[in-house]
Amino acid sequence: MECIFCKIINGEIPSYTIYENDMVKAFLDISPVSNGHTLIIPKKHFENLYDMDEETLKQIETASQ
Ligand SMILES: [Zn+2]
């Protein structure tokens, strides 16, 4: 099932990419509410954060530093 993050990864929703590798993508959330907040999301679809595998979590941690 496609969620909003999948659509961002697939480019169906435009985003301003700051950083990207094989597993994760960091982008600027440009909605007026969030005011330029950076979001880091896995490229693989996960139903929720608890389903995320360790390697992906590590990548997100690394990317957010
Ligand atoms: Zn998804």
Coordinates of C-alpha atoms and ligand atoms in Angstrom, one line a residue:
M1 CA 0.0 0.0 0.0
E2 CA 1.3 3.4 -0.9
C3 CA 1.6 6.0 1.8
I4 CA 2.6 9.7 1.6
F5 CA 6.3 8.8 2.2
C6 CA 6.2 6.3 -0.7
K7 CA 4.8 9.0 -3.0
I8 CA 7.6 11.4 -1.9
I9 CA 10.2 8.7 -2.6
N10 CA 8.7 7.9 -6.0
G11 CA 8.6 11.6 -6.9
E12 CA 4.8 11.7 -7.1
I13 CA 4.9 14.4 -4.4
P14 CA 7.6 17.0 -5.1
S15 CA 10.1 17.5 -2.3
Y16 CA 13.4 19.4 -1.8
T17 CA 16.0 16.6 -1.3
I18 CA 18.9 17.5 1.1
Y19 CA 20.5 14.1 1.4
E20 CA 19.8 10.7 -0.2
N21 CA 21.4 7.3 -0.3
D22 CA 20.2 3.8 -1.1
M23 CA 18.2 3.4 2.0
V24 CA 17.0 6.8 3.2
K25 CA 16.1 10.2 1.9
A26 CA 16.2 13.5 3.8
F27 CA 14.1 16.3 2.5
L28 CA 12.8 19.7 3.5
D29 CA 9.2 19.7 4.4
I30 CA 8.1 22.9 2.7
S31 CA 4.6 23.0 4.0
P32 CA 3.9 26.4 5.7
V33 CA 3.0 24.7 9.0
S34 CA 6.4 23.0 9.5
N35 CA 8.5 25.9 8.4
G36 CA 11.3 24.2 6.6
H37 CA 11.7 21.2 8.9
T38 CA 13.9 18.4 7.7
L39 CA 12.4 14.9 7.5
I40 CA 14.3 11.7 7.0
I41 CA 12.4 8.7 5.7
P42 CA 13.3 5.2 4.7
K43 CA 13.0 4.3 1.0
K44 CA 11.5 1.0 1.9
H45 CA 7.9 1.1 3.0
F46 CA 7.2 0.4 6.6
E47 CA 3.8 0.4 8.2
N48 CA 5.3 2.1 11.2
L49 CA 8.6 2.9 12.9
Y50 CA 8.6 -0.3 14.9
D51 CA 8.6 -2.4 11.7
M52 CA 11.8 -0.7 10.6
D53 CA 14.9 -2.9 10.4
E54 CA 18.1 -2.0 12.3
E55 CA 20.1 -1.1 9.3
T56 CA 17.5 1.4 8.1
L57 CA 17.3 2.9 11.6
K58 CA 21.1 3.2 11.6
Q59 CA 21.0 5.0 8.3
I60 CA 18.4 7.4 9.5
E61 CA 20.4 8.1 12.6
T62 CA 23.5 8.7 10.6
A63 CA 21.7 11.0 8.1
S64 CA 20.2 13.1 10.9
Q65 CA 23.5 14.0 12.4
Ligands
ZN1 ZN 4.9 3.8 2.2

